[in-house]
């Protein structure tokens, strides 16, 4: 019975990760579709984060009402830095890159972010904690550059209410503006649908699915499914956007994915080695404790 429950839990976890990758893959395609419709890059970012804010804010308010720390100057500075690096700068460059490149290429490039993150974390001597939610920003690679991930990991230790943190991040993105008022208008239902999907579905629903998957399976388990997202993006872009696949692009994608798995394999070995070392230390401490207890009894 226990084995069946464990297998069922594993199936649920895998299904959740697959759905997560599908939602993120759709985000790449939908964002490019919005740009092709003529939606302003800056307006898209504001409306996207604004719609996500409307979804996350009530949840954060009710779930973390008692645990939310007081708003201090230090937290305000943290929010500004996170919004500047992790929201404004990162999303702006993402949209700009997506405007000039295909969604498939953008998804492939993002596969290299975990490797860059680990290298930067090692250079900056940043401790990676894989057993808590704070280990997530160093392996999650979708919305932030490595700099913001490492900074986010350090700031999260001072702010335990993750939902409230990202509400403030989305709210801090409001200063984005477009000089042309006409560019702020939504002219069709398709434009509205793309904005709501990018904000509500991806930054709202997909975010909670991601947190659940990481809590259940760990950050490395979720990262292993990243190449599946690239395949989904290629298929969706080919069907809905008419993108063509080239042999050179496929080869490059294979190389990047192989590099991703090398990083994940090395990290899993490192984690296992650290776990074995901790187990040996714990065993030695228990043996010493038992030996001391026996000696006390003999006295």
JSON list of C-alpha atoms in Angstrom, two decimals, residues 81-276:
[
{"chain": "A", "resi": 81, "resn": "UNK", "atom": "CA", "xyz": [16.92, 45.96, -6.18]},
{"chain": "A", "resi": 82, "resn": "UNK", "atom": "CA", "xyz": [14.87, 42.83, -6.89]},
{"chain": "A", "resi": 83, "resn": "UNK", "atom": "CA", "xyz": [12.45, 44.77, -9.07]},
{"chain": "A", "resi": 84, "resn": "UNK", "atom": "CA", "xyz": [15.24, 46.59, -10.90]},
{"chain": "A", "resi": 85, "resn": "UNK", "atom": "CA", "xyz": [17.33, 43.48, -11.62]},
{"chain": "A", "resi": 86, "resn": "UNK", "atom": "CA", "xyz": [14.83, 40.64, -11.49]},
{"chain": "A", "resi": 87, "resn": "UNK", "atom": "CA", "xyz": [11.81, 42.33, -13.07]},
{"chain": "A", "resi": 88, "resn": "UNK", "atom": "CA", "xyz": [12.50, 45.54, -14.95]},
{"chain": "A", "resi": 89, "resn": "UNK", "atom": "CA", "xyz": [15.94, 44.81, -16.38]},
{"chain": "A", "resi": 90, "resn": "UNK", "atom": "CA", "xyz": [15.49, 41.07, -16.91]},
{"chain": "A", "resi": 91, "resn": "UNK", "atom": "CA", "xyz": [12.00, 41.10, -18.40]},
{"chain": "A", "resi": 92, "resn": "UNK", "atom": "CA", "xyz": [12.85, 44.08, -20.55]},
{"chain": "A", "resi": 93, "resn": "UNK", "atom": "CA", "xyz": [15.81, 42.28, -22.10]},
{"chain": "A", "resi": 94, "resn": "UNK", "atom": "CA", "xyz": [13.76, 39.10, -22.43]},
{"chain": "A", "resi": 95, "resn": "UNK", "atom": "CA", "xyz": [11.01, 40.86, -24.39]},
{"chain": "A", "resi": 96, "resn": "UNK", "atom": "CA", "xyz": [13.60, 42.66, -26.51]},
{"chain": "A", "resi": 97, "resn": "UNK", "atom": "CA", "xyz": [15.38, 39.39, -27.29]},
{"chain": "A", "resi": 98, "resn": "UNK", "atom": "CA", "xyz": [12.10, 37.65, -28.05]},
{"chain": "A", "resi": 99, "resn": "UNK", "atom": "CA", "xyz": [11.22, 40.46, -30.46]},
{"chain": "A", "resi": 100, "resn": "UNK", "atom": "CA", "xyz": [14.32, 39.79, -32.57]},
{"chain": "A", "resi": 101, "resn": "UNK", "atom": "CA", "xyz": [14.63, 36.02, -32.06]},
{"chain": "A", "resi": 102, "resn": "UNK", "atom": "CA", "xyz": [12.32, 33.02, -32.17]},
{"chain": "A", "resi": 103, "resn": "UNK", "atom": "CA", "xyz": [10.69, 31.58, -29.02]},
{"chain": "A", "resi": 104, "resn": "UNK", "atom": "CA", "xyz": [12.56, 28.31, -29.58]},
{"chain": "A", "resi": 105, "resn": "UNK", "atom": "CA", "xyz": [15.92, 30.04, -29.60]},
{"chain": "A", "resi": 106, "resn": "UNK", "atom": "CA", "xyz": [15.08, 31.97, -26.43]},
{"chain": "A", "resi": 107, "resn": "UNK", "atom": "CA", "xyz": [14.03, 28.76, -24.68]},
{"chain": "A", "resi": 108, "resn": "UNK", "atom": "CA", "xyz": [17.25, 27.02, -25.71]},
{"chain": "A", "resi": 109, "resn": "UNK", "atom": "CA", "xyz": [19.39, 29.90, -24.48]},
{"chain": "A", "resi": 110, "resn": "UNK", "atom": "CA", "xyz": [17.68, 29.78, -21.09]},
{"chain": "A", "resi": 111, "resn": "UNK", "atom": "CA", "xyz": [18.95, 26.22, -20.65]},
{"chain": "A", "resi": 112, "resn": "UNK", "atom": "CA", "xyz": [22.41, 27.68, -20.09]},
{"chain": "A", "resi": 113, "resn": "UNK", "atom": "CA", "xyz": [21.30, 29.86, -17.16]},
{"chain": "A", "resi": 114, "resn": "UNK", "atom": "CA", "xyz": [21.67, 27.12, -14.47]},
{"chain": "A", "resi": 115, "resn": "UNK", "atom": "CA", "xyz": [25.31, 26.59, -15.44]},
{"chain": "A", "resi": 116, "resn": "UNK", "atom": "CA", "xyz": [26.00, 30.34, -15.37]},
{"chain": "A", "resi": 117, "resn": "UNK", "atom": "CA", "xyz": [24.20, 30.63, -12.04]},
{"chain": "A", "resi": 118, "resn": "UNK", "atom": "CA", "xyz": [26.27, 27.91, -10.41]},
{"chain": "A", "resi": 119, "resn": "UNK", "atom": "CA", "xyz": [29.50, 29.43, -11.72]},
{"chain": "A", "resi": 120, "resn": "UNK", "atom": "CA", "xyz": [28.58, 32.89, -10.43]},
{"chain": "A", "resi": 121, "resn": "UNK", "atom": "CA", "xyz": [27.46, 31.44, -7.11]},
{"chain": "A", "resi": 122, "resn": "UNK", "atom": "CA", "xyz": [30.81, 29.68, -6.77]},
{"chain": "A", "resi": 123, "resn": "UNK", "atom": "CA", "xyz": [32.75, 32.81, -7.70]},
{"chain": "A", "resi": 124, "resn": "UNK", "atom": "CA", "xyz": [30.76, 34.91, -5.24]},
{"chain": "A", "resi": 125, "resn": "UNK", "atom": "CA", "xyz": [31.09, 32.14, -2.62]},
{"chain": "A", "resi": 126, "resn": "UNK", "atom": "CA", "xyz": [27.34, 31.95, -2.27]},
{"chain": "A", "resi": 127, "resn": "UNK", "atom": "CA", "xyz": [26.07, 28.95, -0.34]},
{"chain": "A", "resi": 128, "resn": "UNK", "atom": "CA", "xyz": [23.49, 26.90, -2.24]},
{"chain": "A", "resi": 129, "resn": "UNK", "atom": "CA", "xyz": [20.78, 25.35, -0.13]},
{"chain": "A", "resi": 130, "resn": "UNK", "atom": "CA", "xyz": [18.83, 22.70, -2.03]},
{"chain": "A", "resi": 131, "resn": "UNK", "atom": "CA", "xyz": [16.60, 21.60, 0.84]},
{"chain": "A", "resi": 132, "resn": "UNK", "atom": "CA", "xyz": [14.54, 24.76, 1.13]},
{"chain": "A", "resi": 133, "resn": "UNK", "atom": "CA", "xyz": [12.61, 27.08, -1.12]},
{"chain": "A", "resi": 134, "resn": "UNK", "atom": "CA", "xyz": [15.58, 29.45, -1.09]},
{"chain": "A", "resi": 135, "resn": "UNK", "atom": "CA", "xyz": [17.58, 26.91, -3.10]},
{"chain": "A", "resi": 136, "resn": "UNK", "atom": "CA", "xyz": [15.15, 27.44, -5.92]},
{"chain": "A", "resi": 137, "resn": "UNK", "atom": "CA", "xyz": [16.40, 30.79, -7.26]},
{"chain": "A", "resi": 138, "resn": "UNK", "atom": "CA", "xyz": [19.82, 29.25, -7.98]},
{"chain": "A", "resi": 139, "resn": "UNK", "atom": "CA", "xyz": [18.40, 26.49, -10.16]},
{"chain": "A", "resi": 140, "resn": "UNK", "atom": "CA", "xyz": [15.29, 28.11, -11.51]},
{"chain": "A", "resi": 141, "resn": "UNK", "atom": "CA", "xyz": [16.19, 29.80, -14.76]},
{"chain": "A", "resi": 142, "resn": "UNK", "atom": "CA", "xyz": [13.13, 31.26, -16.39]},
{"chain": "A", "resi": 143, "resn": "UNK", "atom": "CA", "xyz": [12.55, 34.84, -15.34]},
{"chain": "A", "resi": 144, "resn": "UNK", "atom": "CA", "xyz": [15.82, 36.13, -13.93]},
{"chain": "A", "resi": 145, "resn": "UNK", "atom": "CA", "xyz": [19.45, 36.51, -14.73]},
{"chain": "A", "resi": 146, "resn": "UNK", "atom": "CA", "xyz": [21.92, 34.73, -12.44]},
{"chain": "A", "resi": 147, "resn": "UNK", "atom": "CA", "xyz": [22.72, 38.00, -10.67]},
{"chain": "A", "resi": 148, "resn": "UNK", "atom": "CA", "xyz": [19.12, 38.41, -9.54]},
{"chain": "A", "resi": 149, "resn": "UNK", "atom": "CA", "xyz": [18.87, 34.75, -8.51]},
{"chain": "A", "resi": 150, "resn": "UNK", "atom": "CA", "xyz": [21.85, 34.98, -6.20]},
{"chain": "A", "resi": 151, "resn": "UNK", "atom": "CA", "xyz": [20.69, 38.31, -4.81]},
{"chain": "A", "resi": 152, "resn": "UNK", "atom": "CA", "xyz": [17.20, 36.89, -4.38]},
{"chain": "A", "resi": 153, "resn": "UNK", "atom": "CA", "xyz": [18.53, 33.88, -2.46]},
{"chain": "A", "resi": 154, "resn": "UNK", "atom": "CA", "xyz": [20.31, 36.16, 0.00]},
{"chain": "A", "resi": 155, "resn": "UNK", "atom": "CA", "xyz": [17.34, 38.47, 0.43]},
{"chain": "A", "resi": 156, "resn": "UNK", "atom": "CA", "xyz": [14.87, 35.62, 0.94]},
{"chain": "A", "resi": 157, "resn": "UNK", "atom": "CA", "xyz": [16.63, 34.72, 4.19]},
{"chain": "A", "resi": 158, "resn": "UNK", "atom": "CA", "xyz": [15.45, 38.10, 5.56]},
{"chain": "A", "resi": 159, "resn": "UNK", "atom": "CA", "xyz": [11.92, 37.83, 4.22]},
{"chain": "A", "resi": 160, "resn": "UNK", "atom": "CA", "xyz": [10.17, 34.52, 4.85]},
{"chain": "A", "resi": 161, "resn": "UNK", "atom": "CA", "xyz": [6.90, 35.45, 3.13]},
{"chain": "A", "resi": 162, "resn": "UNK", "atom": "CA", "xyz": [7.73, 34.59, -0.48]},
{"chain": "A", "resi": 163, "resn": "UNK", "atom": "CA", "xyz": [4.33, 35.54, -1.84]},
{"chain": "A", "resi": 164, "resn": "UNK", "atom": "CA", "xyz": [4.46, 39.03, -0.37]},
{"chain": "A", "resi": 165, "resn": "UNK", "atom": "CA", "xyz": [7.97, 39.48, -1.72]},
{"chain": "A", "resi": 166, "resn": "UNK", "atom": "CA", "xyz": [6.89, 38.85, -5.29]},
{"chain": "A", "resi": 167, "resn": "UNK", "atom": "CA", "xyz": [3.82, 41.02, -4.88]},
{"chain": "A", "resi": 168, "resn": "UNK", "atom": "CA", "xyz": [6.15, 43.90, -4.07]},
{"chain": "A", "resi": 169, "resn": "UNK", "atom": "CA", "xyz": [8.37, 42.95, -7.02]},
{"chain": "A", "resi": 170, "resn": "UNK", "atom": "CA", "xyz": [5.44, 43.09, -9.43]},
{"chain": "A", "resi": 171, "resn": "UNK", "atom": "CA", "xyz": [4.24, 46.36, -7.92]},
{"chain": "A", "resi": 172, "resn": "UNK", "atom": "CA", "xyz": [7.69, 47.88, -8.28]},
{"chain": "A", "resi": 173, "resn": "UNK", "atom": "CA", "xyz": [7.55, 47.27, -12.04]},
{"chain": "A", "resi": 174, "resn": "UNK", "atom": "CA", "xyz": [4.83, 49.95, -12.36]},
{"chain": "A", "resi": 175, "resn": "UNK", "atom": "CA", "xyz": [7.27, 52.79, -13.27]},
{"chain": "A", "resi": 176, "resn": "UNK", "atom": "CA", "xyz": [7.53, 51.30, -16.79]},
{"chain": "A", "resi": 177, "resn": "UNK", "atom": "CA", "xyz": [5.91, 53.84, -19.09]},
{"chain": "A", "resi": 178, "resn": "UNK", "atom": "CA", "xyz": [5.35, 54.51, -22.75]},
{"chain": "A", "resi": 179, "resn": "UNK", "atom": "CA", "xyz": [5.39, 58.08, -24.05]},
{"chain": "A", "resi": 180, "resn": "UNK", "atom": "CA", "xyz": [2.78, 57.34, -26.71]},
{"chain": "A", "resi": 181, "resn": "UNK", "atom": "CA", "xyz": [-0.64, 57.02, -25.05]},
{"chain": "A", "resi": 182, "resn": "UNK", "atom": "CA", "xyz": [-2.01, 55.05, -27.99]},
{"chain": "A", "resi": 183, "resn": "UNK", "atom": "CA", "xyz": [0.51, 52.30, -27.31]},
{"chain": "A", "resi": 184, "resn": "UNK", "atom": "CA", "xyz": [-1.15, 51.63, -23.98]},
{"chain": "A", "resi": 185, "resn": "UNK", "atom": "CA", "xyz": [-4.51, 50.78, -25.54]},
{"chain": "A", "resi": 186, "resn": "UNK", "atom": "CA", "xyz": [-5.58, 47.18, -26.03]},
{"chain": "A", "resi": 187, "resn": "UNK", "atom": "CA", "xyz": [-7.12, 46.91, -29.47]},
{"chain": "A", "resi": 188, "resn": "UNK", "atom": "CA", "xyz": [-8.29, 43.30, -29.63]},
{"chain": "A", "resi": 189, "resn": "UNK", "atom": "CA", "xyz": [-9.35, 40.33, -27.57]},
{"chain": "A", "resi": 190, "resn": "UNK", "atom": "CA", "xyz": [-6.25, 38.49, -28.74]},
{"chain": "A", "resi": 191, "resn": "UNK", "atom": "CA", "xyz": [-3.99, 41.10, -27.19]},
{"chain": "A", "resi": 192, "resn": "UNK", "atom": "CA", "xyz": [-5.93, 40.92, -23.93]},
{"chain": "A", "resi": 193, "resn": "UNK", "atom": "CA", "xyz": [-5.77, 37.12, -23.92]},
{"chain": "A", "resi": 194, "resn": "UNK", "atom": "CA", "xyz": [-1.99, 37.07, -24.38]},
{"chain": "A", "resi": 195, "resn": "UNK", "atom": "CA", "xyz": [-1.51, 39.56, -21.54]},
{"chain": "A", "resi": 196, "resn": "UNK", "atom": "CA", "xyz": [-3.77, 37.61, -19.16]},
{"chain": "A", "resi": 197, "resn": "UNK", "atom": "CA", "xyz": [-2.06, 34.34, -20.01]},
{"chain": "A", "resi": 198, "resn": "UNK", "atom": "CA", "xyz": [1.41, 35.78, -19.45]},
{"chain": "A", "resi": 199, "resn": "UNK", "atom": "CA", "xyz": [0.37, 37.35, -16.16]},
{"chain": "A", "resi": 200, "resn": "UNK", "atom": "CA", "xyz": [-2.35, 35.28, -14.52]},
{"chain": "A", "resi": 201, "resn": "UNK", "atom": "CA", "xyz": [-1.45, 31.82, -15.83]},
{"chain": "A", "resi": 202, "resn": "UNK", "atom": "CA", "xyz": [2.35, 32.03, -15.86]},
{"chain": "A", "resi": 203, "resn": "UNK", "atom": "CA", "xyz": [3.20, 34.39, -13.01]},
{"chain": "A", "resi": 204, "resn": "UNK", "atom": "CA", "xyz": [0.19, 33.25, -10.99]},
{"chain": "A", "resi": 205, "resn": "UNK", "atom": "CA", "xyz": [-0.81, 29.62, -11.49]},
{"chain": "A", "resi": 206, "resn": "UNK", "atom": "CA", "xyz": [2.47, 28.30, -12.91]},
{"chain": "A", "resi": 207, "resn": "UNK", "atom": "CA", "xyz": [4.42, 29.93, -10.09]},
{"chain": "A", "resi": 208, "resn": "UNK", "atom": "CA", "xyz": [2.47, 28.01, -7.43]},
{"chain": "A", "resi": 209, "resn": "UNK", "atom": "CA", "xyz": [2.84, 24.77, -9.39]},
{"chain": "A", "resi": 210, "resn": "UNK", "atom": "CA", "xyz": [6.57, 25.38, -9.57]},
{"chain": "A", "resi": 211, "resn": "UNK", "atom": "CA", "xyz": [6.85, 25.94, -5.81]},
{"chain": "A", "resi": 212, "resn": "UNK", "atom": "CA", "xyz": [4.85, 22.76, -5.13]},
{"chain": "A", "resi": 213, "resn": "UNK", "atom": "CA", "xyz": [7.01, 20.70, -7.50]},
{"chain": "A", "resi": 214, "resn": "UNK", "atom": "CA", "xyz": [10.23, 21.98, -5.95]},
{"chain": "A", "resi": 215, "resn": "UNK", "atom": "CA", "xyz": [8.97, 21.29, -2.43]},
{"chain": "A", "resi": 216, "resn": "UNK", "atom": "CA", "xyz": [8.01, 17.74, -3.41]},
{"chain": "A", "resi": 217, "resn": "UNK", "atom": "CA", "xyz": [10.81, 16.76, -5.78]},
{"chain": "A", "resi": 218, "resn": "UNK", "atom": "CA", "xyz": [13.59, 19.27, -5.24]},
{"chain": "A", "resi": 219, "resn": "UNK", "atom": "CA", "xyz": [15.06, 21.87, -7.63]},
{"chain": "A", "resi": 220, "resn": "UNK", "atom": "CA", "xyz": [17.17, 19.36, -9.57]},
{"chain": "A", "resi": 221, "resn": "UNK", "atom": "CA", "xyz": [14.15, 17.19, -10.35]},
{"chain": "A", "resi": 222, "resn": "UNK", "atom": "CA", "xyz": [12.36, 20.18, -11.86]},
{"chain": "A", "resi": 223, "resn": "UNK", "atom": "CA", "xyz": [15.46, 21.29, -13.79]},
{"chain": "A", "resi": 224, "resn": "UNK", "atom": "CA", "xyz": [15.76, 17.88, -15.48]},
{"chain": "A", "resi": 225, "resn": "UNK", "atom": "CA", "xyz": [12.50, 18.57, -17.33]},
{"chain": "A", "resi": 226, "resn": "UNK", "atom": "CA", "xyz": [13.71, 21.89, -18.76]},
{"chain": "A", "resi": 227, "resn": "UNK", "atom": "CA", "xyz": [14.61, 20.39, -22.19]},
{"chain": "A", "resi": 228, "resn": "UNK", "atom": "CA", "xyz": [11.01, 19.20, -22.49]},
{"chain": "A", "resi": 229, "resn": "UNK", "atom": "CA", "xyz": [9.99, 22.85, -22.46]},
{"chain": "A", "resi": 230, "resn": "UNK", "atom": "CA", "xyz": [12.28, 23.57, -25.40]},
{"chain": "A", "resi": 231, "resn": "UNK", "atom": "CA", "xyz": [10.72, 20.74, -27.41]},
{"chain": "A", "resi": 232, "resn": "UNK", "atom": "CA", "xyz": [7.23, 22.03, -26.59]},
{"chain": "A", "resi": 233, "resn": "UNK", "atom": "CA", "xyz": [8.19, 25.56, -27.60]},
{"chain": "A", "resi": 234, "resn": "UNK", "atom": "CA", "xyz": [9.55, 24.34, -30.93]},
{"chain": "A", "resi": 235, "resn": "UNK", "atom": "CA", "xyz": [6.34, 22.42, -31.65]},
{"chain": "A", "resi": 236, "resn": "UNK", "atom": "CA", "xyz": [4.03, 25.25, -30.57]},
{"chain": "A", "resi": 237, "resn": "UNK", "atom": "CA", "xyz": [6.01, 27.89, -32.46]},
{"chain": "A", "resi": 238, "resn": "UNK", "atom": "CA", "xyz": [5.94, 25.76, -35.59]},
{"chain": "A", "resi": 239, "resn": "UNK", "atom": "CA", "xyz": [2.17, 25.23, -35.34]},
{"chain": "A", "resi": 240, "resn": "UNK", "atom": "CA", "xyz": [0.95, 28.64, -34.17]},
{"chain": "A", "resi": 241, "resn": "UNK", "atom": "CA", "xyz": [3.65, 31.03, -35.41]},
{"chain": "A", "resi": 242, "resn": "UNK", "atom": "CA", "xyz": [4.86, 29.21, -38.50]},
{"chain": "A", "resi": 243, "resn": "UNK", "atom": "CA", "xyz": [8.50, 29.08, -37.34]},
{"chain": "A", "resi": 244, "resn": "UNK", "atom": "CA", "xyz": [10.86, 26.80, -39.23]},
{"chain": "A", "resi": 245, "resn": "UNK", "atom": "CA", "xyz": [13.34, 24.41, -37.63]},
{"chain": "A", "resi": 246, "resn": "UNK", "atom": "CA", "xyz": [16.92, 24.34, -38.92]},
{"chain": "A", "resi": 247, "resn": "UNK", "atom": "CA", "xyz": [19.53, 21.62, -38.46]},
{"chain": "A", "resi": 248, "resn": "UNK", "atom": "CA", "xyz": [22.04, 24.07, -37.00]},
{"chain": "A", "resi": 249, "resn": "UNK", "atom": "CA", "xyz": [19.54, 25.19, -34.40]},
{"chain": "A", "resi": 250, "resn": "UNK", "atom": "CA", "xyz": [18.70, 21.60, -33.48]},
{"chain": "A", "resi": 251, "resn": "UNK", "atom": "CA", "xyz": [22.40, 20.75, -33.05]},
{"chain": "A", "resi": 252, "resn": "UNK", "atom": "CA", "xyz": [22.95, 23.83, -30.91]},
{"chain": "A", "resi": 253, "resn": "UNK", "atom": "CA", "xyz": [19.95, 22.91, -28.77]},
{"chain": "A", "resi": 254, "resn": "UNK", "atom": "CA", "xyz": [21.32, 19.40, -28.23]},
{"chain": "A", "resi": 255, "resn": "UNK", "atom": "CA", "xyz": [24.70, 20.80, -27.15]},
{"chain": "A", "resi": 256, "resn": "UNK", "atom": "CA", "xyz": [23.13, 23.22, -24.67]},
{"chain": "A", "resi": 257, "resn": "UNK", "atom": "CA", "xyz": [20.81, 20.55, -23.26]},
{"chain": "A", "resi": 258, "resn": "UNK", "atom": "CA", "xyz": [23.76, 18.18, -22.89]},
{"chain": "A", "resi": 259, "resn": "UNK", "atom": "CA", "xyz": [25.61, 20.89, -20.98]},
{"chain": "A", "resi": 260, "resn": "UNK", "atom": "CA", "xyz": [22.59, 21.36, -18.72]},
{"chain": "A", "resi": 261, "resn": "UNK", "atom": "CA", "xyz": [22.50, 17.67, -17.85]},
{"chain": "A", "resi": 262, "resn": "UNK", "atom": "CA", "xyz": [26.24, 17.70, -17.15]},
{"chain": "A", "resi": 263, "resn": "UNK", "atom": "CA", "xyz": [25.73, 20.51, -14.64]},
{"chain": "A", "resi": 264, "resn": "UNK", "atom": "CA", "xyz": [22.79, 18.73, -13.01]},
{"chain": "A", "resi": 265, "resn": "UNK", "atom": "CA", "xyz": [24.71, 15.46, -12.86]},
{"chain": "A", "resi": 266, "resn": "UNK", "atom": "CA", "xyz": [27.72, 17.13, -11.25]},
{"chain": "A", "resi": 267, "resn": "UNK", "atom": "CA", "xyz": [25.52, 18.93, -8.76]},
{"chain": "A", "resi": 268, "resn": "UNK", "atom": "CA", "xyz": [23.67, 15.73, -7.83]},
{"chain": "A", "resi": 269, "resn": "UNK", "atom": "CA", "xyz": [27.01, 14.01, -7.22]},
{"chain": "A", "resi": 270, "resn": "UNK", "atom": "CA", "xyz": [28.12, 16.92, -5.05]},
{"chain": "A", "resi": 271, "resn": "UNK", "atom": "CA", "xyz": [24.87, 16.84, -3.07]},
{"chain": "A", "resi": 272, "resn": "UNK", "atom": "CA", "xyz": [25.14, 13.08, -2.57]},
{"chain": "A", "resi": 273, "resn": "UNK", "atom": "CA", "xyz": [28.75, 13.41, -1.48]},
{"chain": "A", "resi": 274, "resn": "UNK", "atom": "CA", "xyz": [27.85, 16.10, 1.04]},
{"chain": "A", "resi": 275, "resn": "UNK", "atom": "CA", "xyz": [24.97, 13.96, 2.30]},
{"chain": "A", "resi": 276, "resn": "UNK", "atom": "CA", "xyz": [27.23, 10.93, 2.76]}
]
